[in-house]
Amino acid sequence: KFQAFLRLNFCNQNQNRSSDNSTCKVCPLQWQLHRDKCYWSSENIKSWNESQRDCSTRDSQLLVIQDKEELDFIESITKNSKYWIGLSLLKSKKKWMWITGFQLDQSLFPEPNYAEGNSCAAIRYKIIYERCSTALRWICQKGPLLL
């Protein structure tokens, strides 16, 4: 009954519904739903590691971009500012890795010239590499609640 109450109050007829109409997706307050993820963008600035810790306190992780469509959506959030994302250089292998453990898909994001010391990634229209100690805004992601 409680879930039915939540569905009635939080799930519009068309918005947030899955294609088979059996569930709807809900994000916490101040989070934005897009496809199968909830996104939260900071107003403050922190280092890459501090940003990652902040996402953890929100039961989420730094943004992992899956495809071009998601990149386009993120650009609508970030506008003209730089935001940390969950991508960093694994120095032992000299490979750019997402925090999920997957390697950067260079067909989606061609790897730009790497400058020594820039081993964390941010986004501003495209992926850019920065020193991890640089203070930037950040974007967290998590899965939605399914009702």
GROMACS .gro file of N, CA and C in nm:
model
  441
    1LYS      N    1   0.082  -0.121   0.000
    1LYS     CA    2   0.000   0.000   0.000
    1LYS      C    3   0.086   0.126   0.000
    2PHE      N    4   0.193   0.125   0.079
    2PHE     CA    5   0.278   0.244   0.086
    2PHE      C    6   0.342   0.272  -0.050
    3GLN      N    7   0.386   0.165  -0.117
    3GLN     CA    8   0.447   0.183  -0.250
    3GLN      C    9   0.343   0.238  -0.348
    4ALA      N   10   0.219   0.191  -0.338
    4ALA     CA   11   0.113   0.243  -0.425
    4ALA      C   12   0.090   0.392  -0.397
    5PHE      N   13   0.095   0.430  -0.270
    5PHE     CA   14   0.081   0.571  -0.232
    5PHE      C   15   0.194   0.653  -0.294
    6LEU      N   16   0.317   0.603  -0.283
    6LEU     CA   17   0.431   0.674  -0.341
    6LEU      C   18   0.418   0.687  -0.492
    7ARG      N   19   0.377   0.578  -0.557
    7ARG     CA   20   0.360   0.582  -0.704
    7ARG      C   21   0.257   0.686  -0.742
    8LEU      N   22   0.148   0.691  -0.668
    8LEU     CA   23   0.041   0.785  -0.698
    8LEU      C   24   0.089   0.929  -0.683
    9ASN      N   25   0.171   0.955  -0.581
    9ASN     CA   26   0.213   1.091  -0.551
    9ASN      C   27   0.341   1.136  -0.621
   10PHE      N   28   0.427   1.042  -0.660
   10PHE     CA   29   0.555   1.079  -0.719
   10PHE      C   30   0.569   1.044  -0.866
   11CYS      N   31   0.479   0.965  -0.917
   11CYS     CA   32   0.494   0.919  -1.055
   11CYS      C   33   0.384   0.977  -1.142
   12ASN      N   34   0.420   1.073  -1.225
   12ASN     CA   35   0.324   1.128  -1.320
   12ASN      C   36   0.292   1.022  -1.424
   13GLN      N   37   0.185   1.042  -1.497
   13GLN     CA   38   0.145   0.943  -1.597
   13GLN      C   39   0.253   0.918  -1.701
   14ASN      N   40   0.318   1.022  -1.749
   14ASN     CA   41   0.416   1.005  -1.857
   14ASN      C   42   0.560   1.019  -1.808
   15GLN      N   43   0.581   1.112  -1.716
   15GLN     CA   44   0.717   1.142  -1.672
   15GLN      C   45   0.771   1.030  -1.583
   16ASN      N   46   0.899   1.000  -1.598
   16ASN     CA   47   0.971   0.905  -1.513
   16ASN      C   48   0.926   0.760  -1.529
   17ARG      N   49   0.840   0.731  -1.623
   17ARG     CA   50   0.791   0.594  -1.640
   17ARG      C   51   0.886   0.513  -1.726
   18SER      N   52   0.899   0.386  -1.695
   18SER     CA   53   0.977   0.297  -1.781
   18SER      C   54   0.894   0.266  -1.905
   19SER      N   55   0.958   0.211  -2.006
   19SER     CA   56   0.889   0.188  -2.133
   19SER      C   57   0.774   0.090  -2.118
   20ASP      N   58   0.786  -0.004  -2.024
   20ASP     CA   59   0.675  -0.100  -2.008
   20ASP      C   60   0.571  -0.051  -1.908
   21ASN      N   61   0.589   0.073  -1.856
   21ASN     CA   62   0.491   0.138  -1.769
   21ASN      C   63   0.475   0.070  -1.634
   22SER      N   64   0.563  -0.025  -1.600
   22SER     CA   65   0.546  -0.099  -1.475
   22SER      C   66   0.611  -0.029  -1.356
   23THR      N   67   0.714   0.050  -1.381
   23THR     CA   68   0.781   0.120  -1.271
   23THR      C   69   0.805   0.265  -1.310
   24CYS      N   70   0.828   0.345  -1.210
   24CYS     CA   71   0.874   0.481  -1.238
   24CYS      C   72   1.000   0.504  -1.158
   25LYS      N   73   1.079   0.602  -1.200
   25LYS     CA   74   1.209   0.630  -1.140
   25LYS      C   75   1.201   0.762  -1.065
   26VAL      N   76   1.253   0.762  -0.943
   26VAL     CA   77   1.247   0.880  -0.859
   26VAL      C   78   1.387   0.908  -0.804
   27CYS      N   79   1.426   1.035  -0.805
   27CYS     CA   80   1.554   1.078  -0.750
   27CYS      C   81   1.531   1.158  -0.622
   28PRO      N   82   1.632   1.165  -0.536
   28PRO     CA   83   1.620   1.249  -0.416
   28PRO      C   84   1.602   1.397  -0.453
   29LEU      N   85   1.559   1.476  -0.356
   29LEU     CA   86   1.549   1.620  -0.376
   29LEU      C   87   1.684   1.676  -0.420
   30GLN      N   88   1.682   1.772  -0.508
   30GLN     CA   89   1.801   1.840  -0.562
   30GLN      C   90   1.882   1.752  -0.657
   31TRP      N   91   1.831   1.634  -0.691
   31TRP     CA   92   1.895   1.549  -0.790
   31TRP      C   93   1.809   1.553  -0.916
   32GLN      N   94   1.871   1.533  -1.030
   32GLN     CA   95   1.801   1.540  -1.158
   32GLN      C   96   1.803   1.403  -1.225
   33LEU      N   97   1.687   1.357  -1.268
   33LEU     CA   98   1.676   1.228  -1.337
   33LEU      C   99   1.699   1.245  -1.486
   34HIS      N  100   1.780   1.157  -1.541
   34HIS     CA  101   1.796   1.148  -1.687
   34HIS      C  102   1.821   1.002  -1.721
   35ARG      N  103   1.737   0.945  -1.805
   35ARG     CA  104   1.743   0.804  -1.840
   35ARG      C  105   1.747   0.719  -1.712
   36ASP      N  106   1.855   0.647  -1.688
   36ASP     CA  107   1.860   0.556  -1.574
   36ASP      C  108   1.952   0.603  -1.461
   37LYS      N  109   1.975   0.734  -1.454
   37LYS     CA  110   2.062   0.786  -1.349
   37LYS      C  111   2.003   0.911  -1.286
   38CYS      N  112   2.042   0.932  -1.160
   38CYS     CA  113   2.016   1.058  -1.091
   38CYS      C  114   2.148   1.134  -1.085
   39TYR      N  115   2.143   1.263  -1.110
   39TYR     CA  116   2.263   1.347  -1.113
   39TYR      C  117   2.250   1.460  -1.011
   40TRP      N  118   2.360   1.488  -0.944
   40TRP     CA  119   2.367   1.601  -0.852
   40TRP      C  120   2.493   1.679  -0.885
   41SER      N  121   2.480   1.810  -0.900
   41SER     CA  122   2.598   1.893  -0.929
   41SER      C  123   2.621   1.990  -0.814
   42SER      N  124   2.748   2.006  -0.780
   42SER     CA  125   2.785   2.089  -0.665
   42SER      C  126   2.784   2.237  -0.702
   43GLU      N  127   2.772   2.317  -0.600
   43GLU     CA  128   2.790   2.462  -0.613
   43GLU      C  129   2.929   2.501  -0.563
   44ASN      N  130   2.983   2.420  -0.472
   44ASN     CA  131   3.115   2.447  -0.412
   44ASN      C  132   3.226   2.391  -0.500
   45ILE      N  133   3.349   2.414  -0.459
   45ILE     CA  134   3.464   2.358  -0.530
   45ILE      C  135   3.551   2.279  -0.432
   46LYS      N  136   3.604   2.167  -0.482
   46LYS     CA  137   3.692   2.080  -0.402
   46LYS      C  138   3.790   2.011  -0.495
   47SER      N  139   3.890   1.946  -0.435
   47SER     CA  140   3.983   1.865  -0.513
   47SER      C  141   3.909   1.741  -0.565
   48TRP      N  142   3.975   1.666  -0.655
   48TRP     CA  143   3.913   1.545  -0.710
   48TRP      C  144   3.885   1.444  -0.598
   49ASN      N  145   3.983   1.421  -0.509
   49ASN     CA  146   3.964   1.324  -0.400
   49ASN      C  147   3.855   1.368  -0.303
   50GLU      N  148   3.851   1.496  -0.270
   50GLU     CA  149   3.746   1.547  -0.181
   50GLU      C  150   3.609   1.536  -0.248
   51SER      N  151   3.605   1.559  -0.377
   51SER     CA  152   3.479   1.547  -0.452
   51SER      C  153   3.430   1.403  -0.450
   52GLN      N  154   3.522   1.310  -0.471
   52GLN     CA  155   3.487   1.169  -0.467
   52GLN      C  156   3.433   1.130  -0.329
   53ARG      N  157   3.497   1.180  -0.224
   53ARG     CA  158   3.449   1.151  -0.087
   53ARG      C  159   3.311   1.211  -0.065
   54ASP      N  160   3.287   1.332  -0.116
   54ASP     CA  161   3.156   1.394  -0.100
   54ASP      C  162   3.049   1.309  -0.167
   55CYS      N  163   3.077   1.260  -0.287
   55CYS     CA  164   2.980   1.173  -0.354
   55CYS      C  165   2.951   1.049  -0.269
   56SER      N  166   3.054   0.993  -0.209
   56SER     CA  167   3.035   0.874  -0.124
   56SER      C  168   2.941   0.904  -0.008
   57THR      N  169   2.952   1.023   0.051
   57THR     CA  170   2.862   1.057   0.162
   57THR      C  171   2.717   1.072   0.114
   58ARG      N  172   2.699   1.088  -0.016
   58ARG     CA  173   2.565   1.098  -0.075
   58ARG      C  174   2.520   0.964  -0.132
   59ASP      N  175   2.590   0.856  -0.093
   59ASP     CA  176   2.561   0.722  -0.143
   59ASP      C  177   2.563   0.719  -0.296
   60SER      N  178   2.668   0.780  -0.352
   60SER     CA  179   2.681   0.791  -0.497
   60SER      C  180   2.828   0.789  -0.533
   61GLN      N  181   2.858   0.815  -0.659
   61GLN     CA  182   2.997   0.821  -0.705
   61GLN      C  183   3.011   0.935  -0.805
   62LEU      N  184   3.137   0.974  -0.830
   62LEU     CA  185   3.160   1.074  -0.933
   62LEU      C  186   3.108   1.023  -1.067
   63LEU      N  187   3.067   1.114  -1.151
   63LEU     CA  188   3.005   1.083  -1.279
   63LEU      C  189   3.092   0.993  -1.368
   64VAL      N  190   3.029   0.891  -1.424
   64VAL     CA  191   3.090   0.805  -1.526
   64VAL      C  192   3.005   0.821  -1.652
   65ILE      N  193   3.062   0.875  -1.758
   65ILE     CA  194   2.987   0.904  -1.881
   65ILE      C  195   2.987   0.781  -1.970
   66GLN      N  196   2.866   0.735  -2.006
   66GLN     CA  197   2.851   0.610  -2.081
   66GLN      C  198   2.856   0.629  -2.232
   67ASP      N  199   2.799   0.740  -2.282
   67ASP     CA  200   2.786   0.755  -2.427
   67ASP      C  201   2.769   0.902  -2.465
   68LYS      N  202   2.762   0.927  -2.594
   68LYS     CA  203   2.752   1.064  -2.647
   68LYS      C  204   2.624   1.133  -2.600
   69GLU      N  205   2.515   1.060  -2.593
   69GLU     CA  206   2.388   1.119  -2.550
   69GLU      C  207   2.399   1.169  -2.406
   70GLU      N  208   2.463   1.090  -2.321
   70GLU     CA  209   2.481   1.133  -2.182
   70GLU      C  210   2.575   1.254  -2.175
   71LEU      N  211   2.679   1.253  -2.257
   71LEU     CA  212   2.771   1.367  -2.263
   71LEU      C  213   2.695   1.495  -2.301
   72ASP      N  214   2.607   1.485  -2.399
   72ASP     CA  215   2.526   1.602  -2.441
   72ASP      C  216   2.439   1.651  -2.325
   73PHE      N  217   2.378   1.557  -2.251
   73PHE     CA  218   2.296   1.594  -2.137
   73PHE      C  219   2.380   1.665  -2.030
   74ILE      N  220   2.498   1.611  -2.002
   74ILE     CA  221   2.586   1.669  -1.900
   74ILE      C  222   2.627   1.811  -1.940
   75GLU      N  223   2.649   1.834  -2.067
   75GLU     CA  224   2.683   1.969  -2.114
   75GLU      C  225   2.573   2.069  -2.081
   76SER      N  226   2.447   2.022  -2.078
   76SER     CA  227   2.337   2.112  -2.044
   76SER      C  228   2.340   2.149  -1.895
   77ILE      N  229   2.402   2.065  -1.813
   77ILE     CA  230   2.416   2.093  -1.670
   77ILE      C  231   2.538   2.181  -1.643
   78THR      N  232   2.649   2.146  -1.706
   78THR     CA  233   2.776   2.211  -1.673
   78THR      C  234   2.791   2.349  -1.735
   79LYS      N  235   2.720   2.375  -1.843
   79LYS     CA  236   2.728   2.503  -1.914
   79LYS      C  237   2.875   2.536  -1.943
   80ASN      N  238   2.925   2.644  -1.885
   80ASN     CA  239   3.059   2.690  -1.919
   80ASN      C  240   3.160   2.664  -1.806
   81SER      N  241   3.125   2.579  -1.710
   81SER     CA  242   3.212   2.553  -1.595
   81SER      C  243   3.277   2.416  -1.605
   82LYS      N  244   3.389   2.400  -1.535
   82LYS     CA  245   3.456   2.270  -1.527
   82LYS      C  246   3.401   2.194  -1.407
   83TYR      N  247   3.377   2.064  -1.426
   83TYR     CA  248   3.329   1.977  -1.320
   83TYR      C  249   3.413   1.849  -1.319
   84TRP      N  250   3.451   1.806  -1.198
   84TRP     CA  251   3.519   1.678  -1.186
   84TRP      C  252   3.427   1.564  -1.227
   85ILE      N  253   3.485   1.463  -1.291
   85ILE     CA  254   3.414   1.339  -1.322
   85ILE      C  255   3.499   1.223  -1.271
   86GLY      N  256   3.443   1.103  -1.273
   86GLY     CA  257   3.509   0.987  -1.214
   86GLY      C  258   3.609   0.919  -1.304
   87LEU      N  259   3.702   0.994  -1.356
   87LEU     CA  260   3.804   0.941  -1.447
   87LEU      C  261   3.940   0.990  -1.400
   88SER      N  262   4.036   0.898  -1.390
   88SER     CA  263   4.171   0.937  -1.348
   88SER      C  264   4.275   0.847  -1.414
   89LEU      N  265   4.397   0.892  -1.410
   89LEU     CA  266   4.507   0.819  -1.472
   89LEU      C  267   4.560   0.713  -1.376
   90LEU      N  268   4.559   0.589  -1.421
   90LEU     CA  269   4.620   0.481  -1.345
   90LEU      C  270   4.767   0.479  -1.386
   91LYS      N  271   4.850   0.540  -1.304
   91LYS     CA  272   4.989   0.565  -1.344
   91LYS      C  273   5.066   0.437  -1.371
   92SER      N  274   5.038   0.331  -1.294
   92SER     CA  275   5.114   0.207  -1.311
   92SER      C  276   5.094   0.149  -1.451
   93LYS      N  277   4.976   0.172  -1.509
   93LYS     CA  278   4.947   0.119  -1.643
   93LYS      C  279   4.944   0.228  -1.749
   94LYS      N  280   4.957   0.353  -1.706
   94LYS     CA  281   4.948   0.467  -1.797
   94LYS      C  282   4.819   0.463  -1.879
   95LYS      N  283   4.709   0.431  -1.811
   95LYS     CA  284   4.578   0.423  -1.876
   95LYS      C  285   4.478   0.507  -1.797
   96TRP      N  286   4.387   0.571  -1.871
   96TRP     CA  287   4.279   0.647  -1.808
   96TRP      C  288   4.167   0.550  -1.773
   97MET      N  289   4.131   0.547  -1.644
   97MET     CA  290   4.032   0.451  -1.595
   97MET      C  291   3.917   0.525  -1.525
   98TRP      N  292   3.795   0.476  -1.550
   98TRP     CA  293   3.679   0.525  -1.476
   98TRP      C  294   3.684   0.465  -1.336
   99ILE      N  295   3.618   0.528  -1.240
   99ILE     CA  296   3.619   0.476  -1.103
   99ILE      C  297   3.546   0.342  -1.093
  100THR      N  298   3.474   0.305  -1.197
  100THR     CA  299   3.408   0.174  -1.201
  100THR      C  300   3.505   0.063  -1.242
  101GLY      N  301   3.628   0.101  -1.282
  101GLY     CA  302   3.728   0.002  -1.321
  101GLY      C  303   3.740  -0.018  -1.471
  102PHE      N  304   3.656   0.049  -1.549
  102PHE     CA  305   3.661   0.036  -1.695
  102PHE      C  306   3.755   0.140  -1.754
  103GLN      N  307   3.820   0.101  -1.863
  103GLN     CA  308   3.913   0.191  -1.931
  103GLN      C  309   3.835   0.292  -2.015
  104LEU      N  310   3.891   0.411  -2.032
  104LEU     CA  311   3.831   0.516  -2.115
  104LEU      C  312   3.817   0.466  -2.259
  105ASP      N  313   3.696   0.482  -2.314
  105ASP     CA  314   3.669   0.446  -2.454
  105ASP      C  315   3.714   0.562  -2.542
  106GLN      N  316   3.824   0.542  -2.613
  106GLN     CA  317   3.880   0.653  -2.690
  106GLN      C  318   3.800   0.684  -2.816
  107SER      N  319   3.708   0.597  -2.854
  107SER     CA  320   3.621   0.632  -2.967
  107SER      C  321   3.518   0.736  -2.922
  108LEU      N  322   3.482   0.731  -2.794
  108LEU     CA  323   3.388   0.829  -2.739
  108LEU      C  324   3.462   0.957  -2.698
  109PHE      N  325   3.577   0.940  -2.637
  109PHE     CA  326   3.657   1.053  -2.589
  109PHE      C  327   3.800   1.035  -2.635
  110PRO      N  328   3.838   1.095  -2.746
  110PRO     CA  329   3.978   1.086  -2.787
  110PRO      C  330   4.068   1.142  -2.677
  111GLU      N  331   4.172   1.069  -2.646
  111GLU     CA  332   4.261   1.110  -2.538
  111GLU      C  333   4.344   1.231  -2.581
  112PRO      N  334   4.327   1.345  -2.516
  112PRO     CA  335   4.406   1.462  -2.554
  112PRO      C  336   4.550   1.449  -2.505
  113ASN      N  337   4.630   1.544  -2.540
  113ASN     CA  338   4.768   1.543  -2.494
  113ASN      C  339   4.771   1.548  -2.342
  114TYR      N  340   4.849   1.459  -2.286
  114TYR     CA  341   4.861   1.452  -2.141
  114TYR      C  342   4.974   1.542  -2.095
  115ALA      N  343   4.945   1.629  -2.000
  115ALA     CA  344   5.048   1.714  -1.941
  115ALA      C  345   5.092   1.651  -1.809
  116GLU      N  346   5.219   1.645  -1.787
  116GLU     CA  347   5.273   1.584  -1.665
  116GLU      C  348   5.206   1.644  -1.542
  117GLY      N  349   5.160   1.558  -1.453
  117GLY     CA  350   5.096   1.605  -1.330
  117GLY      C  351   4.945   1.617  -1.340
  118ASN      N  352   4.890   1.617  -1.460
  118ASN     CA  353   4.744   1.625  -1.477
  118ASN      C  354   4.689   1.483  -1.484
  119SER      N  355   4.650   1.428  -1.370
  119SER     CA  356   4.608   1.289  -1.372
  119SER      C  357   4.464   1.267  -1.325
  120CYS      N  358   4.383   1.372  -1.323
  120CYS     CA  359   4.240   1.360  -1.296
  120CYS      C  360   4.164   1.430  -1.408
  121ALA      N  361   4.040   1.387  -1.430
  121ALA     CA  362   3.964   1.438  -1.543
  121ALA      C  363   3.844   1.522  -1.497
  122ALA      N  364   3.820   1.626  -1.574
  122ALA     CA  365   3.702   1.711  -1.555
  122ALA      C  366   3.633   1.722  -1.690
  123ILE      N  367   3.516   1.783  -1.689
  123ILE     CA  368   3.444   1.802  -1.814
  123ILE      C  369   3.409   1.949  -1.830
  124ARG      N  370   3.427   1.998  -1.949
  124ARG     CA  371   3.382   2.131  -1.991
  124ARG      C  372   3.372   2.123  -2.142
  125TYR      N  373   3.256   2.084  -2.191
  125TYR     CA  374   3.229   2.056  -2.332
  125TYR      C  375   3.294   1.925  -2.377
  126LYS      N  376   3.409   1.892  -2.323
  126LYS     CA  377   3.478   1.767  -2.353
  126LYS      C  378   3.559   1.732  -2.229
  127ILE      N  379   3.620   1.616  -2.230
  127ILE     CA  380   3.704   1.577  -2.117
  127ILE      C  381   3.835   1.655  -2.122
  128ILE      N  382   3.870   1.711  -2.008
  128ILE     CA  383   3.998   1.782  -1.996
  128ILE      C  384   4.071   1.726  -1.874
  129TYR      N  385   4.201   1.736  -1.876
  129TYR     CA  386   4.281   1.679  -1.769
  129TYR      C  387   4.339   1.790  -1.683
  130GLU      N  388   4.331   1.769  -1.552
  130GLU     CA  389   4.372   1.869  -1.454
  130GLU      C  390   4.455   1.803  -1.345
  131ARG      N  391   4.526   1.886  -1.269
  131ARG     CA  392   4.590   1.837  -1.147
  131ARG      C  393   4.479   1.799  -1.049
  132CYS      N  394   4.494   1.686  -0.983
  132CYS     CA  395   4.390   1.636  -0.891
  132CYS      C  396   4.367   1.730  -0.773
  133SER      N  397   4.465   1.813  -0.742
  133SER     CA  398   4.452   1.906  -0.629
  133SER      C  399   4.375   2.033  -0.665
  134THR      N  400   4.348   2.054  -0.794
  134THR     CA  401   4.274   2.172  -0.838
  134THR      C  402   4.133   2.169  -0.778
  135ALA      N  403   4.084   2.282  -0.733
  135ALA     CA  404   3.949   2.290  -0.676
  135ALA      C  405   3.849   2.323  -0.787
  136LEU      N  406   3.757   2.229  -0.811
  136LEU     CA  407   3.652   2.245  -0.912
  136LEU      C  408   3.518   2.200  -0.853
  137ARG      N  409   3.411   2.231  -0.924
  137ARG     CA  410   3.281   2.171  -0.893
  137ARG      C  411   3.286   2.025  -0.933
  138TRP      N  412   3.183   1.948  -0.899
  138TRP     CA  413   3.181   1.807  -0.934
  138TRP      C  414   3.038   1.760  -0.953
  139ILE      N  415   3.023   1.644  -1.019
  139ILE     CA  416   2.892   1.584  -1.045
  139ILE      C  417   2.893   1.442  -0.988
  140CYS      N  418   2.792   1.413  -0.907
  140CYS     CA  419   2.773   1.278  -0.854
  140CYS      C  420   2.660   1.209  -0.931
  141GLN      N  421   2.665   1.077  -0.934
  141GLN     CA  422   2.558   0.999  -0.997
  141GLN      C  423   2.520   0.883  -0.907
  142LYS      N  424   2.394   0.841  -0.918
  142LYS     CA  425   2.346   0.720  -0.851
  142LYS      C  426   2.224   0.671  -0.925
  143GLY      N  427   2.187   0.549  -0.898
  143GLY     CA  428   2.067   0.493  -0.959
  143GLY      C  429   1.942   0.549  -0.894
  144PRO      N  430   1.832   0.559  -0.969
  144PRO     CA  431   1.707   0.609  -0.912
  144PRO      C  432   1.637   0.504  -0.827
  145LEU      N  433   1.546   0.549  -0.745
  145LEU     CA  434   1.457   0.459  -0.671
  145LEU      C  435   1.348   0.416  -0.768
  146LEU      N  436   1.323   0.287  -0.778
  146LEU     CA  437   1.219   0.237  -0.868
  146LEU      C  438   1.092   0.213  -0.790
  147LEU      N  439   0.984   0.277  -0.833
  147LEU     CA  440   0.853   0.260  -0.767
  147LEU      C  441   0.757   0.188  -0.858
   0.00000   0.00000   0.00000
